[in-house]
Tab-separated table of C-alpha atoms and ligand atoms in Angstrom:
chain	number	residue	atom	x	y	z
H	510	MET	CA	-10.857	12.922	-16.570
H	511	SER	CA	-8.302	10.358	-17.748
H	512	ALA	CA	-7.256	9.187	-14.275
H	513	ASP	CA	-8.410	5.973	-12.606
H	514	PHE	CA	-11.512	7.105	-10.688
H	515	ALA	CA	-11.395	4.010	-8.479
H	516	ASN	CA	-7.810	4.836	-7.611
H	517	LEU	CA	-7.655	8.608	-7.730
H	518	ARG	CA	-5.303	8.972	-4.777
H	519	LYS	CA	-2.695	6.802	-6.451
H	520	ASP	CA	-2.839	8.905	-9.632
H	521	ILE	CA	-2.700	12.162	-7.634
H	522	GLU	CA	0.389	10.937	-5.811
H	523	MET	CA	1.951	10.041	-9.162
H	524	LEU	CA	1.267	13.633	-10.336
H	525	ASN	CA	2.656	15.066	-7.062
H	526	ASP	CA	5.828	13.118	-7.715
H	527	SER	CA	6.034	14.136	-11.408
H	528	ASP	CA	7.213	17.209	-13.328
H	529	ALA	CA	3.576	18.309	-13.890
H	530	ASP	CA	2.958	21.910	-12.776
H	531	TRP	CA	-0.802	21.781	-12.315
H	532	ILE	CA	-3.595	19.207	-12.114
H	533	HIS	CA	-6.376	19.862	-14.652
H	534	LEU	CA	-9.957	18.882	-13.786
H	535	ASP	CA	-12.721	18.743	-16.407
H	536	ILE	CA	-16.201	19.409	-15.038
H	537	MET	CA	-19.016	18.432	-17.442
H	538	ASP	CA	-22.732	18.889	-16.899
H	539	GLY	CA	-24.372	16.899	-19.714
H	540	VAL	CA	-25.899	20.161	-21.040
H	541	PHE	CA	-23.057	22.366	-22.263
H	542	VAL	CA	-21.248	19.206	-23.385
H	543	PRO	CA	-22.778	15.797	-24.168
H	544	ASN	CA	-21.224	14.047	-21.169
H	545	ILE	CA	-21.125	14.176	-17.368
H	546	SER	CA	-17.819	13.851	-15.521
H	547	PHE	CA	-17.796	14.719	-11.813
H	548	GLY	CA	-18.598	17.544	-9.418
H	549	PHE	CA	-17.447	19.344	-6.283
H	550	PRO	CA	-16.966	16.339	-3.939
H	551	VAL	CA	-14.421	14.904	-6.371
H	552	ILE	CA	-12.577	18.258	-6.692
H	553	GLU	CA	-12.416	18.359	-2.883
H	554	ALA	CA	-11.095	14.813	-2.758
H	555	VAL	CA	-8.379	15.676	-5.294
H	556	ALA	CA	-7.503	18.886	-3.403
H	557	LYS	CA	-7.029	16.893	-0.208
H	558	TYR	CA	-4.080	14.970	-1.655
H	559	ALA	CA	-2.808	17.244	-4.437
H	560	GLN	CA	0.405	19.158	-3.799
H	561	LYS	CA	0.004	21.101	-7.053
H	562	PRO	CA	-2.445	23.858	-7.975
H	563	LEU	CA	-5.820	22.702	-9.311
H	564	ASP	CA	-6.716	24.036	-12.748
H	565	VAL	CA	-10.505	23.631	-12.878
H	566	HIS	CA	-12.138	23.774	-16.331
H	567	LEU	CA	-15.913	24.145	-16.168
H	568	MET	CA	-17.701	22.813	-19.230
H	569	ILE	CA	-21.102	23.756	-17.848
H	570	VAL	CA	-23.885	26.258	-18.492
H	571	GLU	CA	-24.188	29.190	-16.065
H	572	PRO	CA	-20.775	28.711	-14.409
H	573	GLN	CA	-21.240	32.064	-12.604
H	574	LYS	CA	-23.596	30.255	-10.212
H	575	PHE	CA	-20.775	28.088	-8.854
H	576	VAL	CA	-17.832	30.455	-8.315
H	577	LYS	CA	-17.910	30.145	-4.516
H	578	GLU	CA	-18.290	26.354	-4.664
H	579	VAL	CA	-15.313	26.022	-7.003
H	580	LYS	CA	-13.191	28.162	-4.670
H	581	ALA	CA	-14.335	26.212	-1.603
H	582	ALA	CA	-13.490	22.925	-3.337
H	583	GLY	CA	-9.862	24.050	-3.629
H	584	ALA	CA	-9.359	25.513	-7.125
H	585	TYR	CA	-6.392	27.732	-8.011
H	586	MET	CA	-7.593	28.544	-11.539
H	587	MET	CA	-11.230	28.599	-12.627
H	588	SER	CA	-11.844	28.567	-16.378
H	589	VAL	CA	-15.273	29.204	-17.848
H	590	HIS	CA	-16.399	28.912	-21.461
H	591	TYR	CA	-16.860	32.068	-23.525
H	592	GLU	CA	-19.861	30.316	-25.114
H	593	ALA	CA	-21.487	29.741	-21.690
H	594	CYS	CA	-21.162	33.299	-20.298
H	595	THR	CA	-23.513	36.103	-21.319
H	596	HIS	CA	-21.801	38.479	-18.882
H	597	LEU	CA	-18.246	37.220	-19.149
H	598	HIS	CA	-16.594	40.344	-17.734
H	599	ARG	CA	-18.725	40.138	-14.584
H	600	THR	CA	-18.026	36.418	-14.182
H	601	VAL	CA	-14.274	37.006	-14.529
H	602	GLN	CA	-14.458	39.685	-11.811
H	603	GLN	CA	-16.417	37.294	-9.550
H	604	ILE	CA	-13.749	34.607	-9.979
H	605	LYS	CA	-10.947	37.069	-9.120
H	606	ALA	CA	-12.891	38.444	-6.146
H	607	GLU	CA	-12.868	34.931	-4.677
H	608	GLY	CA	-9.069	34.918	-4.917
H	609	MET	CA	-8.777	32.562	-7.874
H	610	LYS	CA	-7.060	33.028	-11.209
H	611	ALA	CA	-9.595	33.524	-14.002
H	612	GLY	CA	-9.465	31.666	-17.296
H	613	VAL	CA	-11.641	31.934	-20.397
H	614	THR	CA	-12.082	28.934	-22.663
H	615	LEU	CA	-12.896	28.863	-26.379
H	616	ASN	CA	-14.451	25.939	-28.257
H	617	PRO	CA	-12.731	25.037	-31.544
H	618	HIS	CA	-15.146	27.112	-33.663
H	619	THR	CA	-14.953	30.304	-31.559
H	620	PRO	CA	-12.500	32.876	-32.989
H	621	VAL	CA	-9.780	34.314	-30.733
H	622	SER	CA	-10.572	37.809	-32.081
H	623	LEU	CA	-13.605	37.833	-29.746
H	624	LEU	CA	-11.183	38.136	-26.815
H	625	GLU	CA	-9.793	41.578	-27.776
H	626	ASP	CA	-11.843	43.369	-25.093
H	627	ILE	CA	-11.392	40.855	-22.252
H	628	ILE	CA	-7.765	39.812	-22.760
H	629	ASN	CA	-6.375	42.320	-20.216
H	630	ASP	CA	-8.799	41.052	-17.536
H	631	VAL	CA	-8.054	37.323	-17.695
H	632	ASP	CA	-5.115	35.336	-16.351
H	633	MET	CA	-5.373	32.626	-18.975
H	634	VAL	CA	-7.084	31.729	-22.234
H	635	LEU	CA	-7.764	28.033	-22.724
H	636	LEU	CA	-8.107	26.934	-26.336
H	637	MET	CA	-9.956	23.661	-26.895
H	638	SER	CA	-8.076	21.640	-29.506
H	639	VAL	CA	-10.837	19.001	-29.595
H	640	ASN	CA	-14.611	19.336	-29.244
H	641	PRO	CA	-15.147	19.180	-25.477
H	642	GLY	CA	-17.020	16.321	-23.863
H	643	PHE	CA	-14.869	13.225	-24.144
H	644	ALA	CA	-11.292	12.161	-23.439
H	645	GLY	CA	-9.040	10.731	-26.126
H	646	GLN	CA	-10.187	12.746	-29.147
H	647	LYS	CA	-8.181	13.665	-32.235
H	648	PHE	CA	-6.368	17.011	-32.293
H	649	ILE	CA	-7.853	19.743	-34.535
H	650	GLU	CA	-5.026	21.133	-36.701
H	651	ASN	CA	-6.474	24.673	-36.913
H	652	THR	CA	-5.455	25.084	-33.234
H	653	TYR	CA	-1.890	26.049	-34.247
H	654	LYS	CA	-3.187	29.080	-36.165
H	655	LYS	CA	-5.393	30.023	-33.218
H	656	VAL	CA	-2.421	29.940	-30.821
H	657	LEU	CA	-0.420	32.161	-33.207
H	658	ARG	CA	-3.297	34.647	-33.552
H	659	LEU	CA	-3.925	34.676	-29.798
H	660	LYS	CA	-0.232	35.206	-29.051
H	661	GLU	CA	-0.308	38.216	-31.363
H	662	ILE	CA	-3.256	39.691	-29.411
H	663	VAL	CA	-1.590	38.990	-26.030
H	664	LEU	CA	1.659	40.701	-27.105
H	665	ARG	CA	-0.042	43.643	-28.841
H	666	ARG	CA	-2.326	44.295	-25.855
H	667	LYS	CA	0.548	43.685	-23.400
H	668	ALA	CA	-1.717	41.236	-21.541
H	669	ASP	CA	-0.430	39.234	-18.576
H	670	CYS	CA	-2.227	36.165	-19.826
H	671	LEU	CA	-1.160	32.543	-20.306
H	672	ILE	CA	-2.208	30.493	-23.334
H	673	GLU	CA	-3.345	26.959	-22.494
H	674	VAL	CA	-4.286	24.203	-24.944
H	675	ASP	CA	-6.490	21.237	-23.994
H	676	GLY	CA	-7.051	18.072	-26.026
H	677	GLY	CA	-4.980	15.694	-28.155
H	678	VAL	CA	-1.654	16.792	-26.661
H	679	ASN	CA	1.166	14.332	-27.392
H	680	TYR	CA	4.917	14.678	-28.111
H	681	ASP	CA	4.329	15.876	-31.663
H	682	THR	CA	1.512	18.375	-31.009
H	683	ALA	CA	3.166	19.611	-27.773
H	684	LYS	CA	6.337	20.684	-29.555
H	685	LYS	CA	4.421	22.500	-32.308
H	686	LEU	CA	2.122	24.196	-29.768
H	687	PHE	CA	5.084	25.467	-27.730
H	688	ASP	CA	6.691	26.751	-30.935
H	689	CYS	CA	3.455	28.652	-31.730
H	690	GLY	CA	3.440	30.309	-28.289
H	691	ALA	CA	1.412	28.062	-25.951
H	692	ASP	CA	2.400	28.345	-22.261
H	693	VAL	CA	0.355	25.547	-20.655
H	694	LEU	CA	-0.525	22.174	-22.155
H	695	VAL	CA	-3.162	19.801	-20.818
H	696	SER	CA	-2.542	16.124	-21.453
H	697	GLY	CA	-4.797	13.322	-20.246
H	698	ASN	CA	-5.028	10.009	-22.043
H	699	PHE	CA	-1.558	10.342	-23.548
H	700	ILE	CA	-0.139	10.321	-20.003
H	701	PHE	CA	-2.527	8.020	-18.168
H	702	ASN	CA	-2.666	5.336	-20.883
H	703	SER	CA	1.118	5.012	-20.980
H	704	ASN	CA	3.226	2.494	-19.073
H	705	ASP	CA	5.344	5.230	-17.497
H	706	PRO	CA	3.226	8.372	-16.920
H	707	LYS	CA	5.961	10.298	-15.072
H	708	GLU	CA	8.416	9.739	-17.914
H	709	VAL	CA	5.788	10.918	-20.438
H	710	ILE	CA	5.220	14.112	-18.394
H	711	SER	CA	8.976	14.782	-18.248
H	712	ARG	CA	9.348	14.269	-21.991
H	713	LEU	CA	6.357	16.511	-22.739
H	714	LYS	CA	7.889	19.277	-20.651
H	715	ASN	CA	11.516	18.906	-21.543
H	716	GLY	CA	11.427	17.217	-24.946
B	1618	LIG	ZN1	-10.107	20.675	-19.818
């Protein structure tokens, strides 16, 4: 979402050459969130040049309708919003049946306690640390407590589940999030608006 859309290949090659582990793609439909980003042709275009797994975050209503399309476009991880899935367990099973990793995403107001009965079925929980819809938003401080509470659930339930945080990640918030128990951090504008994106990625990971 933060890359140069007129020069995507250049930014993908930068990421290939960086310490980044995954490439995160934000799909927005203008209904679940008040913005539209891009769809399957762009995921396919990224997949063509990416040498890292694609972490696809669907901020759309009825994501269960597009599981096969997301797989065909080249996704490694497909994350759907808790708030967008009436039959979340079924959707998670559909994602896994296609051979993808399944992630569940929570908006800032959705409590992590709601995940107690799905935590052993998902490969990742993605916590939104901003209200989804736009890049470059301010980090919501309550996220630290959510990571701590989620980590407690993951450990208590012995779940094989990563904790990912998306939004407002910079050097300061990254360190605190790792200390709270986050495993995967998504950073967009902080990397792409810098003069030396690869150096920023290295410092985020190793700093
Ligand atoms: Zn995202």
